[in-house]
Coordinates of C-alpha atoms in Angstrom, one line a residue:
M1 CA -15.5 -35.0 -54.2
K2 CA -15.2 -34.5 -50.7
N3 CA -11.9 -33.4 -49.3
S4 CA -9.9 -35.2 -46.6
K5 CA -11.4 -33.0 -43.9
T6 CA -14.8 -33.9 -45.0
V7 CA -14.1 -37.6 -45.1
L8 CA -12.7 -37.8 -41.7
I9 CA -15.8 -36.1 -40.3
D10 CA -18.0 -38.6 -42.2
K11 CA -15.9 -41.3 -40.5
N12 CA -16.4 -39.9 -36.9
P13 CA -19.0 -42.3 -35.5
G14 CA -20.0 -39.7 -32.6
R15 CA -20.2 -36.9 -35.0
N16 CA -22.5 -38.8 -37.4
S17 CA -24.8 -40.3 -34.9
Q18 CA -25.3 -37.2 -32.6
T19 CA -25.4 -34.6 -35.6
Y20 CA -28.2 -36.9 -37.2
G21 CA -29.8 -36.9 -33.9
I22 CA -29.7 -33.3 -33.5
A23 CA -31.1 -32.9 -37.1
R24 CA -34.0 -35.2 -36.3
V25 CA -34.8 -33.3 -33.1
L26 CA -34.4 -29.9 -34.8
N27 CA -36.4 -31.1 -37.8
T28 CA -33.8 -30.1 -40.3
D29 CA -32.4 -31.9 -43.4
L30 CA -30.4 -34.9 -42.4
E31 CA -28.4 -34.6 -45.6
L32 CA -26.9 -31.4 -44.4
I33 CA -25.3 -32.6 -41.4
H34 CA -21.7 -32.2 -42.6
E35 CA -22.5 -28.6 -44.0
P36 CA -20.8 -25.8 -42.4
S37 CA -22.8 -24.9 -39.3
V38 CA -24.9 -21.9 -38.3
G39 CA -26.8 -21.1 -35.1
V40 CA -28.1 -18.4 -32.6
V41 CA -26.7 -17.3 -29.2
G42 CA -27.9 -15.2 -26.4
N43 CA -27.2 -13.7 -23.3
K44 CA -28.7 -14.6 -19.9
G45 CA -28.6 -13.5 -16.5
D46 CA -30.8 -12.9 -13.2
S47 CA -32.5 -9.6 -14.0
Q48 CA -35.0 -8.1 -16.2
C49 CA -32.4 -7.1 -18.6
Y50 CA -32.4 -10.6 -19.8
L51 CA -36.1 -11.5 -19.8
G52 CA -36.5 -10.7 -23.7
V53 CA -33.5 -12.4 -25.0
E54 CA -34.9 -16.0 -25.0
E55 CA -38.0 -15.2 -27.0
K56 CA -35.8 -13.5 -29.6
V57 CA -33.3 -16.3 -29.6
K58 CA -36.1 -18.7 -30.4
T59 CA -37.8 -17.0 -33.0
I60 CA -34.7 -16.3 -35.0
H61 CA -33.9 -20.1 -34.6
E62 CA -37.1 -20.9 -35.9
K63 CA -37.0 -18.7 -38.8
L64 CA -33.4 -19.7 -39.5
R65 CA -34.8 -23.4 -39.4
L66 CA -37.4 -22.6 -42.0
R67 CA -34.9 -21.1 -44.3
I68 CA -32.2 -23.7 -44.2
G69 CA -32.4 -26.6 -46.8
Q70 CA -31.4 -27.7 -50.1
N71 CA -34.1 -26.0 -52.2
T72 CA -33.2 -23.1 -54.4
G73 CA -32.9 -19.7 -52.2
Q74 CA -32.5 -21.7 -49.1
I75 CA -29.6 -21.8 -46.9
R76 CA -27.4 -24.8 -47.3
M77 CA -26.1 -25.1 -43.7
R78 CA -26.3 -27.2 -40.6
L79 CA -28.4 -25.8 -37.8
V80 CA -27.2 -26.0 -34.2
Q81 CA -29.3 -25.5 -31.1
P82 CA -29.3 -22.1 -29.2
E83 CA -26.6 -21.4 -26.6
Y84 CA -26.8 -19.0 -23.9
T85 CA -24.1 -17.2 -21.8
V86 CA -24.5 -16.2 -18.1
A87 CA -23.6 -13.1 -16.3
T88 CA -24.8 -11.2 -13.3
S89 CA -26.8 -8.0 -13.0
D90 CA -25.1 -4.9 -12.4
G91 CA -28.1 -2.9 -11.1
I92 CA -28.9 -5.6 -8.5
R93 CA -25.5 -5.8 -7.1
N94 CA -24.0 -2.2 -6.9
G95 CA -22.7 -1.4 -3.4
T96 CA -22.3 -5.1 -2.5
R97 CA -19.2 -7.3 -2.7
E98 CA -21.0 -9.5 -5.2
M99 CA -20.3 -6.4 -7.6
R100 CA -16.8 -7.8 -8.2
Y101 CA -18.2 -10.5 -10.7
S102 CA -19.8 -7.7 -12.8
L103 CA -16.8 -7.2 -15.0
I104 CA -15.8 -10.6 -14.7
G105 CA -19.0 -11.5 -16.6
R106 CA -17.6 -10.0 -19.7
E107 CA -14.7 -12.3 -19.6
V108 CA -16.8 -15.3 -18.7
T109 CA -19.2 -14.6 -21.6
N110 CA -16.0 -14.3 -23.8
D111 CA -14.5 -17.6 -22.6
T112 CA -17.8 -19.7 -22.7
L113 CA -18.7 -18.2 -26.1
C114 CA -15.5 -18.6 -27.5
E115 CA -15.7 -22.5 -26.4
H116 CA -19.1 -22.7 -28.3
L117 CA -18.0 -21.3 -31.5
S118 CA -14.7 -22.6 -31.6
A119 CA -15.9 -26.3 -30.7
S120 CA -18.9 -26.2 -32.7
G121 CA -17.0 -24.7 -35.6
L122 CA -19.8 -22.2 -36.2
E123 CA -19.5 -20.4 -39.7
G124 CA -22.4 -18.3 -39.1
T125 CA -23.6 -16.7 -35.8
I126 CA -26.5 -14.5 -34.8
A127 CA -26.1 -13.4 -31.3
V128 CA -28.9 -11.4 -29.2
V129 CA -27.2 -9.4 -26.4
A130 CA -28.5 -7.8 -23.2
C131 CA -27.1 -5.8 -20.1
D132 CA -23.7 -4.2 -19.7
K133 CA -20.8 -6.7 -19.8
P134 CA -21.9 -9.8 -21.9
P135 CA -22.5 -7.8 -25.2
V136 CA -18.7 -7.0 -25.2
G137 CA -17.9 -10.4 -24.3
T138 CA -19.9 -11.7 -27.0
L139 CA -18.2 -9.2 -29.5
S140 CA -14.9 -10.2 -28.2
A141 CA -15.5 -13.8 -28.7
I142 CA -16.9 -13.3 -32.4
L143 CA -14.0 -11.3 -33.3
E144 CA -11.5 -13.9 -32.1
H145 CA -13.5 -16.5 -33.9
N146 CA -13.5 -14.5 -37.0
R147 CA -16.2 -16.1 -38.8
P148 CA -19.4 -14.4 -40.1
A149 CA -21.5 -13.1 -37.4
I150 CA -24.0 -10.5 -36.7
I151 CA -25.3 -9.0 -33.3
M152 CA -28.9 -7.6 -32.4
S153 CA -29.5 -5.7 -29.1
D154 CA -32.4 -7.1 -27.2
G155 CA -33.3 -3.8 -26.6
P156 CA -33.8 -1.0 -23.7
I157 CA -36.5 -1.0 -20.9
R158 CA -39.3 1.5 -21.2
P159 CA -39.1 4.3 -18.5
G160 CA -41.4 4.1 -15.4
V161 CA -43.8 6.6 -14.5
D162 CA -43.8 8.3 -11.0
S163 CA -47.6 8.1 -10.0
V164 CA -47.3 11.4 -7.9
T165 CA -45.4 13.6 -10.2
N166 CA -45.9 11.9 -13.6
E167 CA -42.3 12.2 -14.2
P168 CA -40.5 9.6 -16.1
L169 CA -38.3 7.2 -13.7
D170 CA -35.6 4.6 -14.3
I171 CA -33.2 2.5 -12.1
I172 CA -31.1 5.8 -11.4
S173 CA -34.0 7.4 -9.8
S174 CA -34.3 4.7 -7.3
Y175 CA -30.5 4.7 -6.5
Q176 CA -30.4 8.7 -6.1
I177 CA -32.9 8.6 -3.1
A178 CA -31.3 5.7 -1.6
G179 CA -30.1 8.1 1.2
S180 CA -33.5 9.3 1.9
N181 CA -35.3 8.5 5.3
D182 CA -38.6 8.2 3.8
E183 CA -39.0 4.4 3.4
D184 CA -42.3 4.9 1.7
L185 CA -41.2 7.0 -1.1
K186 CA -38.1 4.5 -1.5
K187 CA -40.4 1.8 -1.9
R188 CA -42.8 3.5 -4.2
I189 CA -40.1 4.6 -6.6
A190 CA -38.4 1.1 -6.3
C191 CA -41.7 -0.3 -7.5
E192 CA -42.4 2.1 -10.3
A193 CA -38.9 2.6 -11.7
C194 CA -38.6 -0.5 -13.7
P195 CA -41.7 -2.0 -15.3
G196 CA -41.5 -4.3 -18.1
F197 CA -38.3 -5.9 -19.1
G198 CA -35.2 -4.9 -21.1
S199 CA -31.8 -3.4 -20.3
C200 CA -31.3 0.0 -18.6
G201 CA -32.6 2.8 -20.7
G202 CA -30.7 5.7 -20.2
M203 CA -27.5 6.5 -22.1
F204 CA -25.8 4.3 -19.3
T205 CA -23.3 1.4 -20.3
Y206 CA -25.7 -0.8 -22.2
N207 CA -26.6 1.9 -24.7
T208 CA -23.4 3.3 -24.8
M209 CA -22.1 0.0 -26.1
Q210 CA -25.0 -1.0 -28.0
T211 CA -24.4 2.3 -30.0
F212 CA -20.8 1.5 -30.2
I213 CA -21.5 -2.0 -31.5
G214 CA -23.8 -0.8 -34.2
V215 CA -21.4 2.1 -35.5
V216 CA -18.4 -0.4 -35.2
G217 CA -20.3 -2.2 -37.6
M218 CA -21.6 -5.5 -36.2
Q219 CA -25.1 -4.6 -35.4
P220 CA -27.5 -2.9 -38.0
L221 CA -28.1 0.6 -36.7
H222 CA -31.9 0.5 -36.8
M223 CA -31.9 -2.3 -34.5
V224 CA -30.1 -0.5 -31.5
A225 CA -32.8 1.8 -30.1
P226 CA -36.3 0.1 -30.2
P227 CA -37.5 -1.2 -26.7
S228 CA -37.1 -4.7 -25.9
D229 CA -40.9 -5.4 -26.2
D230 CA -41.1 -3.9 -29.7
K231 CA -42.7 -5.9 -32.1
R232 CA -40.2 -5.3 -34.7
R233 CA -37.7 -7.3 -32.7
V234 CA -39.6 -10.7 -33.3
E235 CA -41.5 -9.8 -36.4
T236 CA -39.2 -8.1 -38.8
F237 CA -35.6 -8.0 -37.6
P238 CA -35.1 -11.6 -37.4
D239 CA -35.5 -12.1 -41.2
E240 CA -33.5 -9.3 -41.7
L241 CA -30.4 -10.5 -39.5
I242 CA -30.6 -13.8 -41.5
S243 CA -30.4 -12.2 -44.7
Y244 CA -27.6 -10.2 -43.6
L245 CA -25.6 -13.2 -42.3
D246 CA -26.4 -15.1 -45.3
N247 CA -24.8 -12.5 -47.5
M248 CA -21.8 -12.4 -45.1
V249 CA -21.3 -16.1 -45.4
K250 CA -21.5 -16.1 -49.2
N251 CA -19.2 -13.2 -49.4
D252 CA -16.9 -14.4 -46.7
I253 CA -17.3 -11.0 -44.7
K254 CA -15.8 -11.7 -41.5
P255 CA -16.0 -9.7 -38.2
R256 CA -12.5 -8.4 -38.5
D257 CA -13.1 -7.1 -42.1
I258 CA -15.8 -4.8 -40.2
V259 CA -14.1 -4.2 -36.8
T260 CA -11.0 -2.0 -37.9
R261 CA -9.2 0.9 -36.6
D262 CA -11.3 3.2 -38.6
S263 CA -14.6 1.8 -37.4
I264 CA -13.3 1.6 -33.7
R265 CA -12.4 5.1 -34.0
N266 CA -15.9 6.1 -35.5
A267 CA -17.5 4.4 -32.4
L268 CA -15.4 6.2 -29.9
I269 CA -16.2 9.6 -31.4
V270 CA -20.0 8.5 -31.4
A271 CA -19.4 7.6 -27.7
M272 CA -18.2 11.2 -26.9
A273 CA -21.4 12.5 -28.8
I274 CA -23.8 10.8 -26.7
G275 CA -21.9 11.6 -23.3
G276 CA -21.6 7.8 -23.0
S277 CA -20.4 5.7 -20.2
T278 CA -16.8 5.9 -18.9
N279 CA -16.9 2.1 -19.1
V280 CA -16.4 2.4 -23.0
M281 CA -12.6 3.2 -22.3
L282 CA -12.4 -0.3 -20.6
H283 CA -14.6 -2.0 -23.4
A284 CA -13.1 -0.4 -26.4
P285 CA -9.4 -1.7 -25.7
D286 CA -10.6 -5.2 -25.1
L287 CA -12.5 -5.0 -28.4
A288 CA -9.7 -3.8 -30.2
R289 CA -7.4 -6.5 -28.5
A290 CA -10.0 -9.1 -29.9
A291 CA -9.7 -7.6 -33.4
G292 CA -5.8 -7.9 -33.2
Y293 CA -4.6 -4.5 -32.3
S294 CA -1.9 -4.8 -29.6
N295 CA -1.6 -1.2 -28.5
F296 CA -5.0 0.6 -28.1
T297 CA -3.2 4.2 -27.7
Q298 CA -0.8 3.7 -30.5
D299 CA -3.0 1.7 -33.0
I300 CA -6.5 3.2 -32.4
M301 CA -6.3 6.6 -30.6
S302 CA -4.1 8.2 -28.2
A303 CA -5.1 10.0 -25.1
E304 CA -4.0 13.3 -26.5
E305 CA -6.0 12.9 -29.6
F306 CA -9.2 11.4 -27.4
N307 CA -9.1 14.7 -25.5
H308 CA -8.8 17.0 -28.3
L309 CA -11.6 15.5 -30.1
S310 CA -14.0 15.4 -27.1
K311 CA -12.7 19.0 -26.0
N312 CA -12.6 20.9 -29.4
V313 CA -14.3 18.9 -31.9
V314 CA -17.1 16.5 -30.8
P315 CA -20.1 18.2 -29.0
V316 CA -22.8 16.2 -27.1
L317 CA -25.8 15.6 -29.3
V318 CA -28.5 14.1 -27.0
D319 CA -30.4 15.2 -23.9
A320 CA -30.3 11.7 -22.3
R321 CA -30.0 10.2 -18.8
P322 CA -28.3 10.2 -16.6
F323 CA -27.0 13.8 -17.2
G324 CA -30.3 14.9 -19.2
K325 CA -33.9 14.1 -19.3
Y326 CA -34.8 11.5 -22.1
S327 CA -34.1 7.8 -22.4
M328 CA -33.3 5.4 -25.4
V329 CA -36.8 4.7 -26.0
D330 CA -37.3 8.5 -26.6
I331 CA -34.3 8.6 -29.0
D332 CA -36.2 5.7 -30.9
N333 CA -39.2 7.7 -30.9
E334 CA -37.2 10.4 -32.6
G335 CA -35.7 8.2 -35.3
G336 CA -33.0 6.2 -33.5
V337 CA -29.3 6.4 -33.4
Q338 CA -29.2 6.8 -37.1
V339 CA -30.4 10.3 -36.6
F340 CA -27.4 11.6 -34.9
I341 CA -25.0 9.5 -36.7
K342 CA -26.0 11.0 -40.0
D343 CA -25.7 14.3 -38.4
L344 CA -22.1 13.4 -37.5
L345 CA -21.3 12.1 -41.0
E346 CA -22.5 15.1 -42.5
A347 CA -20.4 17.2 -40.2
G348 CA -17.3 15.5 -41.4
L349 CA -16.9 13.7 -38.0
L350 CA -17.1 10.0 -39.1
N351 CA -15.4 8.0 -41.7
G352 CA -18.2 6.8 -43.8
N353 CA -16.3 4.2 -45.9
T354 CA -16.1 1.5 -43.1
L355 CA -17.9 -1.7 -43.9
T356 CA -20.8 -2.9 -42.0
C357 CA -22.5 -6.2 -41.3
T358 CA -25.2 -5.2 -43.7
G359 CA -22.8 -5.5 -46.4
E360 CA -23.0 -1.8 -47.0
T361 CA -20.6 1.1 -46.0
L362 CA -21.7 2.9 -43.0
S363 CA -22.7 6.1 -45.3
D364 CA -24.5 3.7 -47.5
Q365 CA -26.4 2.1 -44.5
I366 CA -27.2 5.6 -43.4
K367 CA -28.5 6.7 -46.9
R368 CA -30.8 3.5 -47.2
L369 CA -32.3 4.2 -43.9
S370 CA -32.7 7.9 -44.6
P371 CA -33.1 9.2 -41.0
K372 CA -34.9 12.3 -40.4
D373 CA -33.1 15.4 -39.1
P374 CA -32.5 15.9 -35.3
D375 CA -35.7 17.3 -33.3
G376 CA -33.6 19.8 -31.3
K377 CA -35.4 18.5 -28.0
V378 CA -34.3 14.9 -27.5
I379 CA -31.5 14.8 -30.3
Y380 CA -29.5 17.8 -31.4
S381 CA -27.4 18.7 -34.4
V382 CA -23.6 19.5 -34.6
K383 CA -24.8 22.9 -35.7
S384 CA -26.7 23.5 -32.7
P385 CA -25.6 20.8 -29.8
Y386 CA -26.8 20.0 -26.4
K387 CA -23.5 20.6 -24.8
E388 CA -20.6 22.3 -26.8
T389 CA -18.0 19.7 -25.8
G390 CA -17.8 15.9 -25.9
G391 CA -18.9 14.0 -22.7
L392 CA -15.7 12.0 -22.0
R393 CA -12.1 13.2 -20.9
L394 CA -8.9 11.1 -20.1
L395 CA -6.6 12.4 -17.4
G396 CA -2.9 11.9 -16.7
G397 CA -0.8 13.7 -13.7
N398 CA 1.2 12.2 -11.0
L399 CA -1.9 10.3 -9.9
S400 CA -2.4 8.7 -13.2
P401 CA 0.8 7.9 -15.0
E402 CA -0.8 5.6 -17.1
Y403 CA -3.3 8.2 -18.4
S404 CA -6.1 5.9 -17.7
S405 CA -8.3 8.1 -15.5
I406 CA -11.5 9.0 -17.0
L407 CA -14.1 11.8 -16.2
K408 CA -17.6 11.8 -17.5
L409 CA -17.5 15.6 -18.2
A410 CA -21.2 15.5 -19.6
G411 CA -22.4 14.4 -16.0
V412 CA -20.3 16.9 -14.0
E413 CA -22.9 19.3 -12.0
G414 CA -20.6 21.6 -10.7
G415 CA -17.3 22.3 -9.0
L416 CA -15.1 23.3 -12.1
E417 CA -13.8 26.9 -11.7
N418 CA -12.0 27.7 -14.7
N419 CA -11.8 23.9 -15.4
V420 CA -10.1 23.3 -12.1
F421 CA -11.1 21.7 -9.0
K422 CA -9.1 21.7 -5.9
G423 CA -10.3 19.2 -2.9
I424 CA -8.8 17.7 0.2
A425 CA -8.4 13.9 0.1
R426 CA -10.8 11.9 2.1
V427 CA -9.4 8.2 2.0
F428 CA -11.3 5.2 1.9
D429 CA -9.7 1.7 1.6
G430 CA -12.6 -0.1 0.0
E431 CA -16.1 1.1 -1.2
Q432 CA -17.6 -0.6 1.8
S433 CA -16.2 1.9 4.4
L434 CA -17.5 4.7 2.2
L435 CA -20.7 3.3 2.1
Y436 CA -20.9 3.0 5.9
T437 CA -19.9 6.8 6.1
L438 CA -22.5 7.7 3.6
E439 CA -25.3 5.7 5.4
N440 CA -24.5 6.4 9.1
E441 CA -22.2 9.5 9.1
P442 CA -22.8 11.7 6.0
E443 CA -22.0 14.8 8.1
K444 CA -18.4 13.7 7.7
I445 CA -18.5 14.7 3.9
V446 CA -18.0 18.3 3.7
N447 CA -17.6 20.8 0.6
N448 CA -14.7 20.3 -1.5
D449 CA -13.9 16.9 -0.3
M450 CA -12.0 14.7 -2.8
I451 CA -13.2 11.0 -1.6
V452 CA -10.4 8.7 -2.5
V453 CA -11.7 5.0 -2.9
R454 CA -8.8 2.5 -3.7
Y455 CA -8.1 -1.2 -3.6
E456 CA -11.1 -1.6 -5.9
G457 CA -9.0 -2.3 -9.1
P458 CA -9.1 -5.2 -11.4
V459 CA -6.4 -6.8 -9.0
G460 CA -7.4 -5.0 -5.7
G461 CA -11.1 -5.6 -5.9
P462 CA -10.9 -8.1 -7.3
G463 CA -13.0 -7.4 -10.5
M464 CA -13.0 -3.7 -10.7
P465 CA -16.5 -3.2 -9.1
E466 CA -18.5 -0.1 -10.2
M467 CA -19.9 2.4 -7.7
L468 CA -23.2 3.5 -8.5
D469 CA -24.6 3.3 -5.0
S470 CA -21.7 5.4 -3.8
T471 CA -21.9 8.0 -6.6
S472 CA -25.7 8.3 -6.3
R473 CA -25.6 9.0 -2.6
I474 CA -22.9 11.5 -3.2
T475 CA -24.9 13.2 -5.9
T476 CA -27.9 13.5 -3.4
L477 CA -25.8 14.7 -0.6
C478 CA -24.4 17.3 -2.6
R479 CA -27.7 18.5 -3.9
E480 CA -29.5 18.6 -0.4
K481 CA -26.3 20.5 1.1
N482 CA -25.4 22.7 -2.1
I483 CA -22.1 21.5 -1.8
I484 CA -19.4 20.1 -4.1
V485 CA -17.8 16.8 -3.6
G486 CA -15.6 14.8 -5.9
L487 CA -14.6 11.1 -6.0
M488 CA -11.8 9.4 -7.6
T489 CA -10.9 5.6 -7.6
D490 CA -9.0 2.9 -9.1
G491 CA -12.3 1.1 -9.5
R492 CA -14.9 2.1 -12.0
F493 CA -18.5 3.7 -12.4
S494 CA -21.8 2.9 -13.7
G495 CA -22.8 4.4 -17.0
G496 CA -25.6 6.0 -14.7
S497 CA -23.2 7.9 -12.5
V498 CA -23.1 11.6 -12.5
G499 CA -20.9 14.1 -10.7
L500 CA -17.4 14.9 -10.5
V501 CA -16.4 11.4 -10.4
I502 CA -13.0 10.0 -11.8
G503 CA -12.5 6.2 -12.4
H504 CA -9.9 3.9 -13.7
V505 CA -7.0 5.8 -11.8
G506 CA -4.2 3.6 -12.9
P507 CA -1.7 1.9 -11.9
E508 CA -4.4 0.9 -9.2
A509 CA -3.3 0.8 -5.5
A510 CA -3.0 -2.9 -5.2
I511 CA -0.1 -3.0 -7.6
G512 CA 1.7 0.2 -6.1
G513 CA -0.1 3.0 -7.9
P514 CA 0.3 6.5 -6.6
I515 CA -3.3 6.4 -5.5
G516 CA -2.1 4.2 -2.7
L517 CA 0.1 6.8 -1.2
I518 CA -2.6 9.6 -0.7
E519 CA -3.4 10.4 2.9
N520 CA -6.1 12.2 4.4
G521 CA -5.7 16.0 4.1
D522 CA -3.7 16.0 1.0
E523 CA -4.5 18.5 -1.8
I524 CA -5.9 16.9 -5.0
I525 CA -6.2 19.0 -8.1
V526 CA -8.2 18.1 -11.1
D527 CA -7.0 20.4 -14.1
L528 CA -9.2 20.0 -17.2
N529 CA -7.0 22.5 -18.9
K530 CA -4.0 20.1 -18.7
N531 CA -6.2 17.1 -18.5
E532 CA -4.3 16.0 -15.2
I533 CA -5.3 14.9 -11.6
N534 CA -2.5 15.5 -9.2
C535 CA -1.6 15.2 -5.5
T536 CA 0.3 18.2 -4.6
Q537 CA 2.2 16.4 -1.7
L538 CA 3.4 13.6 -4.1
N539 CA 5.0 16.2 -6.1
N540 CA 7.8 16.2 -3.1
V541 CA 10.3 13.5 -4.0
E542 CA 10.9 13.0 -0.3
I543 CA 7.3 12.5 0.7
F544 CA 6.6 10.3 -2.4
N545 CA 9.7 7.8 -1.6
S546 CA 8.9 7.8 2.3
R547 CA 5.4 6.9 1.7
K548 CA 6.4 4.3 -1.0
A549 CA 8.7 2.7 1.5
S550 CA 6.1 2.5 4.0
W551 CA 3.4 1.0 1.4
E552 CA 6.1 -1.6 0.7
E553 CA 6.7 -2.5 4.1
I554 CA 3.1 -3.4 4.8
I555 CA 3.1 -5.5 1.3
K556 CA 6.3 -7.2 2.9
N557 CA 4.4 -7.9 6.0
H558 CA 1.5 -9.4 4.5
G559 CA 2.6 -11.9 2.0
G560 CA 2.8 -9.7 -1.0
N561 CA -0.8 -8.4 -0.8
H562 CA -2.1 -5.2 0.9
P563 CA -4.5 -6.1 3.7
S564 CA -7.0 -3.7 2.1
M565 CA -7.5 -5.7 -1.0
G566 CA -10.7 -7.6 -1.3
D567 CA -10.7 -11.5 -0.7
A568 CA -10.1 -13.5 -3.7
D569 CA -11.9 -16.6 -2.2
T570 CA -13.2 -18.3 -5.4
R571 CA -11.4 -19.7 -8.2
L572 CA -12.9 -16.9 -10.5
L573 CA -11.8 -14.0 -8.2
N574 CA -8.3 -15.5 -7.8
R575 CA -8.1 -15.9 -11.7
M576 CA -8.9 -12.4 -12.1
R577 CA -6.5 -11.3 -9.4
S578 CA -3.7 -13.5 -11.1
S579 CA -4.1 -12.3 -14.6
A580 CA -5.9 -9.0 -14.5
V581 CA -4.3 -6.1 -16.8
S582 CA -4.4 -2.7 -16.0
A583 CA -7.7 -0.5 -17.1
I584 CA -5.7 1.1 -19.8
Y585 CA -5.5 -2.2 -21.5
G586 CA -9.3 -2.9 -20.7
A587 CA -9.0 -4.5 -17.1
G588 CA -9.5 -8.1 -18.6
M589 CA -8.0 -11.4 -17.8
H590 CA -4.7 -12.2 -19.8
P591 CA -1.9 -14.7 -18.9
N592 CA 1.0 -13.4 -17.1
R593 CA -0.5 -9.8 -17.2
N594 CA 1.0 -9.7 -20.6
L595 CA -1.7 -8.3 -23.1
W596 CA -2.6 -11.3 -25.2
V597 CA -3.9 -10.5 -28.7
P598 CA -5.0 -13.2 -31.1
N599 CA -3.6 -13.0 -34.5
P600 CA -2.1 -9.6 -34.0
R601 CA -2.2 -7.2 -37.1
E602 CA -0.9 -3.8 -38.1
A603 CA -3.2 -0.9 -37.6
E604 CA -4.4 0.0 -41.0
R605 CA -3.8 3.9 -41.6
S606 CA -6.2 6.1 -43.7
D607 CA -6.2 9.7 -44.8
F608 CA -9.3 10.4 -42.7
I609 CA -9.1 12.9 -40.0
P610 CA -12.2 13.6 -38.0
K611 CA -13.0 17.3 -38.7
N612 CA -16.1 19.3 -37.6
I613 CA -17.0 21.5 -40.6
Y614 CA -19.6 23.3 -38.6
R615 CA -17.1 24.4 -35.7
S616 CA -13.5 24.2 -37.0

């Protein structure tokens, strides 16, 4: 007998007429229009990162259509047409004011997919994701909806080849010669760096987060590393995804059953082990929020534990771009991400009992995949790592009272003497002023400068743009002049950035953070023994109070906003400025800047403590 809800649906004239119409157009069974719905979603944008997505979505949709029906062994569900989210390309927009929309793309993806999932009432979803921010927004929406779903990476791009040196190239290669005066060289590298299609191929943000999504359990591990044009993505993976999803639906395995405290902790540890992007510490808190954890540092992992693990326990296991030599395609050729995940499990660093989208535990999935041992060239073992300490470090200090500042230690090329850097502040209000200096007056940047870029945070930008153009030019300048220059900002960095660069300094300048009180000539000390970043002058209470009073006077005279803040001249930018939370909470849009958590839950505690049995 049909329940009252079904009867009401059957009596809805629009629901009946349009669902019959859709079923006819999609060539599916008309008798299934009131069954639970299933569908495919994908990410779209304006770069080659997204060019392979549509083919995968169409392939999965067609295979799903063929498996839906009322016969024995078929999936008894209503098929809905594919839906796509839209976002900008990070790579195209670095160094421009358009970059303010990059992180906002994560929020827009979350919103639009939330609307699709909730309004369509999808009971089963397969998502094909690409580029940096849309995959995180996609997973956040899936976690909020909390019905069976599974994710597949569209895949990375293959490296280009330098026609002169035969060395591999990628998008970072082009950025790192941006300051060259050789226009022919710049054009040749630009033309050769990004052949084909797929998302950025190094261990930048895209592959950091695809690995994260795999380890957290929402993507089959063997689907992370293969390139976008790999035939497996259209020939074998679609049917596997459908089978996994069918199992999740039948057993009511939901995203929040998979994305738990322990699985998020696993994914953070792997991010350290791959020398991953600093953006992981914007995305992990937002994903934890969507999974129902209200306080990341209390519920998931404190800054103290993060630093202890990265410094003392978790080594870097891949020789990968941007700090190393190889790409994700090389990692795939050596067995994929499952190779180093197996090694981390065997070393006692990961909790293997977490559930995954395949219906197996993490340990069981690895056992079934049976990956080979690390080759020792591209992928290293915990016993004999590529770098002894993990790739990321969180910093506190008087410039970072929120303990949000992050350094990609794996990418530091020099400047730390006994783990300490002392520099002289060179202040820029906004990235554009820094880019002008780097382009037109590079001689003004000297050894041991600590460049300070502020008013580029979630509120100040608005949108917290990343600074790959700036960091690449600084890296090139340092290599050419054999000097050390640091950079700190309340904005953020690309996963492709290298050097002594510190992002997410919070609170940001726009809301009164100490970074807004630094003056040219101040002494800045980065101390990794204490995991702090400090301005010596601001230790003086009188100086601090005087500068704070001057800052507040400027705010008062400019209607409550500092004049160095970027223009919020669209509704979307204004929404970001009005609702953005601090980097420590993920720098997303939340009402009244109070961290909104859908369906809060207590953090489940386990007895598992990451312990490297080879190095402890």
